[in-house]
Amino acid sequence: MTDTPVDTTVAHTSRVWNYWLGGTDNYPVDREVGDRVRDLFPQVAEIARGDRLFLRRAVTHLIQREGVTQFLVVGAGLPTADNTHEVAQAIDPGARVVYVDNDPLVVAHARTLLADTGTAPARFVDADLRDVHKVLEAAARTLDLDQPVALTLMGTMGHFELDEALRLVRVYTEALAPGSFVAVCDGVLAHMEVDDAERAAEGMRIWAENVAQPYHMRTVEEFDRFFDGLELVEPGTVSVFRWRPGPAETVRDLPQYAGLAKKV
Ligand SMILES: C[S@@+](CC[C@H](N)C(=O)[O-])C[C@H]1O[C@@H](n2cnc3c(N)ncnc32)[C@H](O)[C@@H]1O
């Protein structure tokens, strides 16, 4: 693992996200950007919570309905409620999870949260996710890559230009066994009134000027392309809260989409 120092002078996506989720693993610089964006576009905090809800539902579906018990979490983020290994291992204690991230604070937290023995069911890989070979080589120490794996990319592909993001999803998916799944959620340019869209654009401008990692919102059509060649699980790609909500849950449309698809 690297020992890159945590830079508290520039906001980082993992820490702003943690702030919106109500966590404490963030610094004044992250909170300032987080507040400015949230003041303009209050939906961001709900979007962050919606992502976690989708994560919980997708992991539960994958284990209970699809029999998949191996997870590759690319763009892990800071530990918060409902970490993938906690959700998965509460259902199946034998579920194996590999987290990947290259943010120094995420790396530091992962060191304390997870055993890093190479045989533990939850393991962390400190790597740039674009180094697919390194990620998969390290993941193979914990996951059986000849068997189906669920690749989860939550709020992470938006950090890349569309072509690069599509290429990454394709390269990872090609490396996984048939029967594997890909879950993606990210921001989309949908479900916004004109005023909302203007405020969101201003929020994105603040983000671009102040956060170390860029973020690109995309159209629903662009988002759908992540699942080209894969078999989408019902209900397809939808606003996060609409992905298999519980019977008593309030459903609303947000400019954050989610989808889960199978490699056949
Ligand atoms: C918005 S956060 C989402 C975190 C988590 N998936 C969640 O849903 O709570 C995006 C994460 O992707 C990670 N990330 C961005 N670019 C990366 C890269 N090139 N390599 C590894 N991780 C990256 C960031 O460090 C951050 O933790």
mmCIF file of C-alpha atoms and ligand atoms in Angstrom:
data_model
loop_
_atom_site.group_PDB
_atom_site.id
_atom_site.type_symbol
_atom_site.label_atom_id
_atom_site.label_comp_id
_atom_site.label_asym_id
_atom_site.label_seq_id
_atom_site.Cartn_x
_atom_site.Cartn_y
_atom_site.Cartn_z
ATOM 1 C CA MET A 1 0.000 0.000 0.000
ATOM 2 C CA THR A 2 1.117 3.567 -0.648
ATOM 3 C CA ASP A 3 1.571 6.175 2.027
ATOM 4 C CA THR A 4 0.326 9.180 0.080
ATOM 5 C CA PRO A 5 -0.439 11.898 2.635
ATOM 6 C CA VAL A 6 -4.000 13.114 3.014
ATOM 7 C CA ASP A 7 -4.272 16.535 1.339
ATOM 8 C CA THR A 8 -6.540 18.700 3.468
ATOM 9 C CA THR A 9 -6.080 21.790 1.281
ATOM 10 C CA VAL A 10 -8.170 20.523 -1.652
ATOM 11 C CA ALA A 11 -11.591 18.877 -1.451
ATOM 12 C CA HIS A 12 -11.734 15.172 -2.368
ATOM 13 C CA THR A 13 -14.770 13.386 -3.764
ATOM 14 C CA SER A 14 -14.720 10.592 -1.152
ATOM 15 C CA ARG A 15 -14.767 13.156 1.680
ATOM 16 C CA VAL A 16 -17.441 15.446 0.207
ATOM 17 C CA TRP A 17 -19.567 12.348 -0.384
ATOM 18 C CA ASN A 18 -18.956 11.264 3.215
ATOM 19 C CA TYR A 19 -20.048 14.730 4.385
ATOM 20 C CA TRP A 20 -23.299 14.517 2.416
ATOM 21 C CA LEU A 21 -23.917 11.091 3.944
ATOM 22 C CA GLY A 22 -23.628 12.619 7.422
ATOM 23 C CA GLY A 23 -20.182 11.170 8.135
ATOM 24 C CA THR A 24 -17.305 12.792 10.008
ATOM 25 C CA ASP A 25 -14.395 11.735 7.788
ATOM 26 C CA ASN A 26 -14.045 15.085 6.065
ATOM 27 C CA TYR A 27 -12.233 18.411 6.448
ATOM 28 C CA PRO A 28 -13.282 22.085 6.320
ATOM 29 C CA VAL A 29 -12.343 22.267 2.652
ATOM 30 C CA ASP A 30 -14.678 19.349 1.865
ATOM 31 C CA ARG A 31 -17.510 20.741 3.979
ATOM 32 C CA GLU A 32 -17.232 24.138 2.315
ATOM 33 C CA VAL A 33 -17.653 22.684 -1.184
ATOM 34 C CA GLY A 34 -20.289 20.267 0.107
ATOM 35 C CA ASP A 35 -22.301 23.130 1.615
ATOM 36 C CA ARG A 36 -22.007 25.327 -1.471
ATOM 37 C CA VAL A 37 -23.201 22.569 -3.785
ATOM 38 C CA ARG A 38 -25.936 21.425 -1.399
ATOM 39 C CA ASP A 39 -27.199 24.994 -0.926
ATOM 40 C CA LEU A 40 -27.661 25.237 -4.688
ATOM 41 C CA PHE A 41 -28.873 21.718 -5.215
ATOM 42 C CA PRO A 42 -30.331 20.263 -2.007
ATOM 43 C CA GLN A 43 -31.091 16.948 -3.716
ATOM 44 C CA VAL A 44 -27.415 15.899 -3.451
ATOM 45 C CA ALA A 45 -27.777 14.656 0.119
ATOM 46 C CA GLU A 46 -30.791 12.561 -0.850
ATOM 47 C CA ILE A 47 -28.916 11.317 -3.900
ATOM 48 C CA ALA A 48 -26.060 10.143 -1.683
ATOM 49 C CA ARG A 49 -28.547 8.285 0.532
ATOM 50 C CA GLY A 50 -30.324 6.885 -2.543
ATOM 51 C CA ASP A 51 -27.044 5.404 -3.738
ATOM 52 C CA ARG A 52 -26.568 3.576 -0.452
ATOM 53 C CA LEU A 53 -30.132 2.293 -0.649
ATOM 54 C CA PHE A 54 -29.511 0.982 -4.165
ATOM 55 C CA LEU A 55 -26.305 -0.655 -2.961
ATOM 56 C CA ARG A 56 -28.196 -2.448 -0.164
ATOM 57 C CA ARG A 57 -30.973 -3.582 -2.497
ATOM 58 C CA ALA A 58 -28.629 -4.707 -5.267
ATOM 59 C CA VAL A 59 -26.386 -6.693 -2.909
ATOM 60 C CA THR A 60 -29.419 -8.308 -1.276
ATOM 61 C CA HIS A 61 -30.899 -9.171 -4.686
ATOM 62 C CA LEU A 62 -27.594 -10.569 -5.941
ATOM 63 C CA ILE A 63 -27.163 -12.920 -2.980
ATOM 64 C CA GLN A 64 -30.765 -13.954 -2.458
ATOM 65 C CA ARG A 65 -32.018 -14.137 -6.057
ATOM 66 C CA GLU A 66 -28.928 -14.617 -8.196
ATOM 67 C CA GLY A 67 -26.712 -16.636 -5.864
ATOM 68 C CA VAL A 68 -23.734 -14.302 -6.330
ATOM 69 C CA THR A 69 -21.592 -14.031 -3.207
ATOM 70 C CA GLN A 70 -18.451 -12.343 -4.555
ATOM 71 C CA PHE A 71 -18.248 -8.556 -4.830
ATOM 72 C CA LEU A 72 -15.686 -6.262 -6.431
ATOM 73 C CA VAL A 73 -16.394 -2.739 -5.192
ATOM 74 C CA VAL A 74 -14.533 -0.323 -7.451
ATOM 75 C CA GLY A 75 -14.434 3.222 -6.065
ATOM 76 C CA ALA A 76 -15.054 2.049 -2.498
ATOM 77 C CA GLY A 77 -15.361 5.431 -0.805
ATOM 78 C CA LEU A 78 -15.049 6.036 2.922
ATOM 79 C CA PRO A 79 -16.633 3.508 5.260
ATOM 80 C CA THR A 80 -20.151 4.496 6.240
ATOM 81 C CA ALA A 81 -23.382 2.733 7.134
ATOM 82 C CA ASP A 82 -24.150 -0.322 4.987
ATOM 83 C CA ASN A 83 -20.695 -1.069 3.641
ATOM 84 C CA THR A 84 -20.911 -3.811 1.035
ATOM 85 C CA HIS A 85 -19.241 -6.494 3.171
ATOM 86 C CA GLU A 86 -21.568 -5.695 6.094
ATOM 87 C CA VAL A 87 -24.704 -5.960 3.943
ATOM 88 C CA ALA A 88 -23.440 -9.073 2.149
ATOM 89 C CA GLN A 89 -22.056 -10.923 5.149
ATOM 90 C CA ALA A 90 -25.188 -10.245 7.208
ATOM 91 C CA ILE A 91 -27.008 -12.334 4.594
ATOM 92 C CA ASP A 92 -24.213 -14.791 3.810
ATOM 93 C CA PRO A 93 -21.244 -14.822 6.214
ATOM 94 C CA GLY A 94 -19.194 -16.508 3.498
ATOM 95 C CA ALA A 95 -19.603 -13.615 1.038
ATOM 96 C CA ARG A 96 -16.288 -12.249 -0.197
ATOM 97 C CA VAL A 97 -15.698 -8.591 -0.917
ATOM 98 C CA VAL A 98 -12.776 -6.709 -2.455
ATOM 99 C CA TYR A 99 -12.753 -2.928 -2.233
ATOM 100 C CA VAL A 100 -10.680 -0.756 -4.580
ATOM 101 C CA ASP A 101 -9.859 2.929 -4.164
ATOM 102 C CA ASN A 102 -6.820 5.202 -4.342
ATOM 103 C CA ASP A 103 -7.868 8.054 -2.081
ATOM 104 C CA PRO A 104 -5.341 8.352 0.793
ATOM 105 C CA LEU A 105 -8.013 8.775 3.496
ATOM 106 C CA VAL A 106 -9.995 5.820 2.134
ATOM 107 C CA VAL A 107 -6.793 3.759 2.186
ATOM 108 C CA ALA A 108 -6.096 4.764 5.796
ATOM 109 C CA HIS A 109 -9.599 3.834 6.940
ATOM 110 C CA ALA A 110 -9.565 0.579 5.050
ATOM 111 C CA ARG A 111 -6.424 -0.407 6.918
ATOM 112 C CA THR A 112 -8.269 -0.256 10.204
ATOM 113 C CA LEU A 113 -11.651 -1.505 8.988
ATOM 114 C CA LEU A 114 -10.585 -4.568 7.062
ATOM 115 C CA ALA A 115 -8.237 -7.412 7.638
ATOM 116 C CA ASP A 116 -5.650 -7.412 4.879
ATOM 117 C CA THR A 117 -4.317 -10.919 5.083
ATOM 118 C CA GLY A 118 -5.110 -12.061 1.580
ATOM 119 C CA THR A 119 -7.366 -14.788 2.896
ATOM 120 C CA ALA A 120 -9.903 -12.612 4.687
ATOM 121 C CA PRO A 121 -13.373 -12.421 3.147
ATOM 122 C CA ALA A 122 -13.108 -8.631 2.889
ATOM 123 C CA ARG A 123 -9.986 -7.096 1.471
ATOM 124 C CA PHE A 124 -8.853 -3.671 0.261
ATOM 125 C CA VAL A 125 -6.773 -2.939 -2.830
ATOM 126 C CA ASP A 126 -5.006 0.426 -2.995
ATOM 127 C CA ALA A 127 -4.988 1.040 -6.745
ATOM 128 C CA ASP A 128 -6.032 3.412 -9.461
ATOM 129 C CA LEU A 129 -9.104 1.689 -10.855
ATOM 130 C CA ARG A 130 -7.842 2.394 -14.384
ATOM 131 C CA ASP A 131 -5.068 -0.116 -13.732
ATOM 132 C CA VAL A 132 -7.478 -2.971 -14.396
ATOM 133 C CA HIS A 133 -4.729 -5.594 -14.562
ATOM 134 C CA LYS A 134 -3.402 -4.636 -11.102
ATOM 135 C CA VAL A 135 -6.915 -4.533 -9.628
ATOM 136 C CA LEU A 136 -7.885 -7.944 -10.990
ATOM 137 C CA GLU A 137 -4.581 -9.538 -10.038
ATOM 138 C CA ALA A 138 -5.002 -8.303 -6.469
ATOM 139 C CA ALA A 139 -8.716 -9.186 -6.387
ATOM 140 C CA ALA A 140 -7.911 -12.745 -7.455
ATOM 141 C CA ARG A 141 -6.203 -13.295 -4.090
ATOM 142 C CA THR A 142 -9.631 -13.091 -2.450
ATOM 143 C CA LEU A 143 -12.199 -13.724 -5.208
ATOM 144 C CA ASP A 144 -12.460 -16.738 -7.499
ATOM 145 C CA LEU A 145 -12.594 -14.935 -10.837
ATOM 146 C CA ASP A 146 -13.595 -18.144 -12.628
ATOM 147 C CA GLN A 147 -16.919 -17.839 -10.793
ATOM 148 C CA PRO A 148 -19.500 -15.026 -11.091
ATOM 149 C CA VAL A 149 -18.594 -11.740 -9.425
ATOM 150 C CA ALA A 150 -20.703 -8.628 -8.894
ATOM 151 C CA LEU A 151 -18.771 -5.541 -9.965
ATOM 152 C CA THR A 152 -20.193 -2.454 -8.270
ATOM 153 C CA LEU A 153 -19.418 1.052 -9.544
ATOM 154 C CA MET A 154 -21.377 3.386 -7.282
ATOM 155 C CA GLY A 155 -20.947 7.078 -7.969
ATOM 156 C CA THR A 156 -17.590 6.359 -9.524
ATOM 157 C CA MET A 157 -17.814 6.284 -13.333
ATOM 158 C CA GLY A 158 -18.926 9.936 -13.333
ATOM 159 C CA HIS A 159 -15.323 10.789 -12.481
ATOM 160 C CA PHE A 160 -14.263 9.803 -15.994
ATOM 161 C CA GLU A 161 -14.979 11.111 -19.486
ATOM 162 C CA LEU A 162 -17.727 9.048 -21.089
ATOM 163 C CA ASP A 163 -15.518 7.110 -23.530
ATOM 164 C CA GLU A 164 -13.075 6.224 -20.774
ATOM 165 C CA ALA A 165 -15.882 5.242 -18.396
ATOM 166 C CA LEU A 166 -17.511 3.011 -21.039
ATOM 167 C CA ARG A 167 -14.154 1.454 -21.869
ATOM 168 C CA LEU A 168 -13.446 0.716 -18.204
ATOM 169 C CA VAL A 169 -16.807 -0.963 -17.650
ATOM 170 C CA ARG A 170 -16.271 -3.028 -20.802
ATOM 171 C CA VAL A 171 -12.730 -4.100 -19.853
ATOM 172 C CA TYR A 172 -13.743 -5.102 -16.326
ATOM 173 C CA THR A 173 -16.826 -6.934 -17.563
ATOM 174 C CA GLU A 174 -14.896 -8.843 -20.228
ATOM 175 C CA ALA A 175 -12.517 -10.088 -17.541
ATOM 176 C CA LEU A 176 -15.326 -11.479 -15.368
ATOM 177 C CA ALA A 177 -16.873 -14.938 -15.701
ATOM 178 C CA PRO A 178 -20.227 -15.414 -17.460
ATOM 179 C CA GLY A 179 -23.010 -15.031 -14.915
ATOM 180 C CA SER A 180 -21.268 -12.024 -13.383
ATOM 181 C CA PHE A 181 -23.131 -8.773 -12.753
ATOM 182 C CA VAL A 182 -22.378 -5.074 -13.096
ATOM 183 C CA ALA A 183 -24.097 -2.450 -10.917
ATOM 184 C CA VAL A 184 -23.700 1.227 -11.764
ATOM 185 C CA CYS A 185 -25.221 4.360 -10.313
ATOM 186 C CA ASP A 186 -24.348 7.932 -11.255
ATOM 187 C CA GLY A 187 -25.718 11.391 -11.895
ATOM 188 C CA VAL A 188 -27.906 11.997 -14.950
ATOM 189 C CA LEU A 189 -29.337 15.079 -16.615
ATOM 190 C CA ALA A 190 -32.962 14.146 -15.990
ATOM 191 C CA HIS A 191 -35.851 14.844 -13.625
ATOM 192 C CA MET A 192 -34.867 18.479 -13.247
ATOM 193 C CA GLU A 193 -36.974 21.580 -13.717
ATOM 194 C CA VAL A 194 -35.248 24.410 -15.602
ATOM 195 C CA ASP A 195 -34.336 26.107 -12.309
ATOM 196 C CA ASP A 196 -32.974 22.846 -10.912
ATOM 197 C CA ALA A 197 -30.927 22.292 -14.060
ATOM 198 C CA GLU A 198 -29.419 25.769 -13.802
ATOM 199 C CA ARG A 199 -28.571 25.269 -10.150
ATOM 200 C CA ALA A 200 -27.146 21.822 -10.867
ATOM 201 C CA ALA A 201 -24.950 23.322 -13.599
ATOM 202 C CA GLU A 202 -23.707 25.950 -11.151
ATOM 203 C CA GLY A 203 -23.076 23.199 -8.578
ATOM 204 C CA MET A 204 -21.044 21.264 -11.161
ATOM 205 C CA ARG A 205 -19.032 24.407 -11.891
ATOM 206 C CA ILE A 206 -18.216 24.785 -8.165
ATOM 207 C CA TRP A 207 -17.291 21.112 -8.051
ATOM 208 C CA ALA A 208 -15.015 21.390 -11.086
ATOM 209 C CA GLU A 209 -13.190 24.377 -9.614
ATOM 210 C CA ASN A 210 -12.727 22.980 -6.122
ATOM 211 C CA VAL A 211 -12.623 19.186 -6.035
ATOM 212 C CA ALA A 212 -9.543 17.176 -6.963
ATOM 213 C CA GLN A 213 -11.531 14.654 -9.020
ATOM 214 C CA PRO A 214 -13.777 15.975 -11.835
ATOM 215 C CA TYR A 215 -17.361 14.739 -12.095
ATOM 216 C CA HIS A 216 -19.489 14.505 -15.244
ATOM 217 C CA MET A 217 -23.263 14.193 -15.215
ATOM 218 C CA ARG A 218 -24.565 12.508 -18.359
ATOM 219 C CA THR A 219 -27.761 11.921 -20.246
ATOM 220 C CA VAL A 220 -29.892 8.874 -19.507
ATOM 221 C CA GLU A 221 -29.019 7.557 -22.997
ATOM 222 C CA GLU A 222 -25.321 7.833 -22.177
ATOM 223 C CA PHE A 223 -25.877 6.179 -18.798
ATOM 224 C CA ASP A 224 -27.717 3.299 -20.471
ATOM 225 C CA ARG A 225 -24.660 2.578 -22.606
ATOM 226 C CA PHE A 226 -22.869 1.178 -19.539
ATOM 227 C CA PHE A 227 -25.082 -1.875 -19.944
ATOM 228 C CA ASP A 228 -24.621 -2.439 -23.690
ATOM 229 C CA GLY A 229 -24.302 -6.154 -24.397
ATOM 230 C CA LEU A 230 -25.510 -7.068 -20.904
ATOM 231 C CA GLU A 231 -28.891 -8.308 -19.704
ATOM 232 C CA LEU A 232 -30.525 -5.697 -17.469
ATOM 233 C CA VAL A 233 -32.257 -6.938 -14.333
ATOM 234 C CA GLU A 234 -35.801 -5.545 -13.871
ATOM 235 C CA PRO A 235 -36.704 -2.687 -13.618
ATOM 236 C CA GLY A 236 -33.827 -1.693 -15.923
ATOM 237 C CA THR A 237 -32.147 1.671 -15.478
ATOM 238 C CA VAL A 238 -34.203 3.946 -13.256
ATOM 239 C CA SER A 239 -33.882 6.751 -10.759
ATOM 240 C CA VAL A 240 -32.173 5.276 -7.661
ATOM 241 C CA PHE A 241 -35.220 5.202 -5.428
ATOM 242 C CA ARG A 242 -37.209 3.341 -8.100
ATOM 243 C CA TRP A 243 -34.884 0.361 -8.146
ATOM 244 C CA ARG A 244 -36.957 -2.343 -6.413
ATOM 245 C CA PRO A 245 -38.294 -0.204 -3.536
ATOM 246 C CA GLY A 246 -39.917 -1.859 -0.557
ATOM 247 C CA PRO A 247 -43.744 -1.725 -0.393
ATOM 248 C CA ALA A 248 -43.843 1.039 2.250
ATOM 249 C CA GLU A 249 -41.105 3.175 0.745
ATOM 250 C CA THR A 250 -41.669 6.608 -0.731
ATOM 251 C CA VAL A 251 -40.474 6.692 -4.309
ATOM 252 C CA ARG A 252 -39.375 9.847 -6.060
ATOM 253 C CA ASP A 253 -37.424 10.676 -9.179
ATOM 254 C CA LEU A 254 -33.959 12.097 -8.744
ATOM 255 C CA PRO A 255 -31.238 12.907 -11.294
ATOM 256 C CA GLN A 256 -29.310 9.843 -10.154
ATOM 257 C CA TYR A 257 -29.748 6.591 -12.049
ATOM 258 C CA ALA A 258 -29.018 3.010 -11.173
ATOM 259 C CA GLY A 259 -28.910 -0.258 -13.050
ATOM 260 C CA LEU A 260 -27.877 -3.853 -12.506
ATOM 261 C CA ALA A 261 -27.100 -6.156 -15.415
ATOM 262 C CA LYS A 262 -25.885 -9.682 -16.016
ATOM 263 C CA LYS A 263 -23.109 -10.873 -18.294
ATOM 264 C CA VAL A 264 -24.626 -13.814 -20.151
HETATM 265 C C1 LIG B 1 -18.384 9.641 -5.018
HETATM 266 S S1 LIG B 1 -17.329 8.483 -4.238
HETATM 267 C C2 LIG B 1 -18.446 7.109 -4.075
HETATM 268 C C3 LIG B 1 -18.001 6.130 -3.029
HETATM 269 C C4 LIG B 1 -18.861 4.868 -2.844
HETATM 270 N N1 LIG B 1 -18.855 4.038 -4.051
HETATM 271 C C5 LIG B 1 -20.282 5.199 -2.446
HETATM 272 O O1 LIG B 1 -21.190 5.008 -3.251
HETATM 273 O O2 LIG B 1 -20.484 5.631 -1.298
HETATM 274 C C6 LIG B 1 -16.252 7.963 -5.593
HETATM 275 C C7 LIG B 1 -15.060 7.130 -5.140
HETATM 276 O O3 LIG B 1 -14.302 6.759 -6.312
HETATM 277 C C8 LIG B 1 -12.932 6.850 -5.992
HETATM 278 N N2 LIG B 1 -12.132 7.053 -7.201
HETATM 279 C C9 LIG B 1 -12.237 8.069 -8.101
HETATM 280 N N3 LIG B 1 -11.314 7.934 -9.066
HETATM 281 C C10 LIG B 1 -10.595 6.821 -8.765
HETATM 282 C C11 LIG B 1 -9.502 6.155 -9.391
HETATM 283 N N4 LIG B 1 -8.940 6.619 -10.519
HETATM 284 N N5 LIG B 1 -9.042 5.014 -8.823
HETATM 285 C C12 LIG B 1 -9.597 4.528 -7.668
HETATM 286 N N6 LIG B 1 -10.632 5.112 -7.041
HETATM 287 C C13 LIG B 1 -11.124 6.248 -7.579
HETATM 288 C C14 LIG B 1 -12.834 8.054 -5.067
HETATM 289 O O4 LIG B 1 -11.654 8.058 -4.301
HETATM 290 C C15 LIG B 1 -14.100 7.885 -4.226
HETATM 291 O O5 LIG B 1 -13.847 7.160 -3.059
#
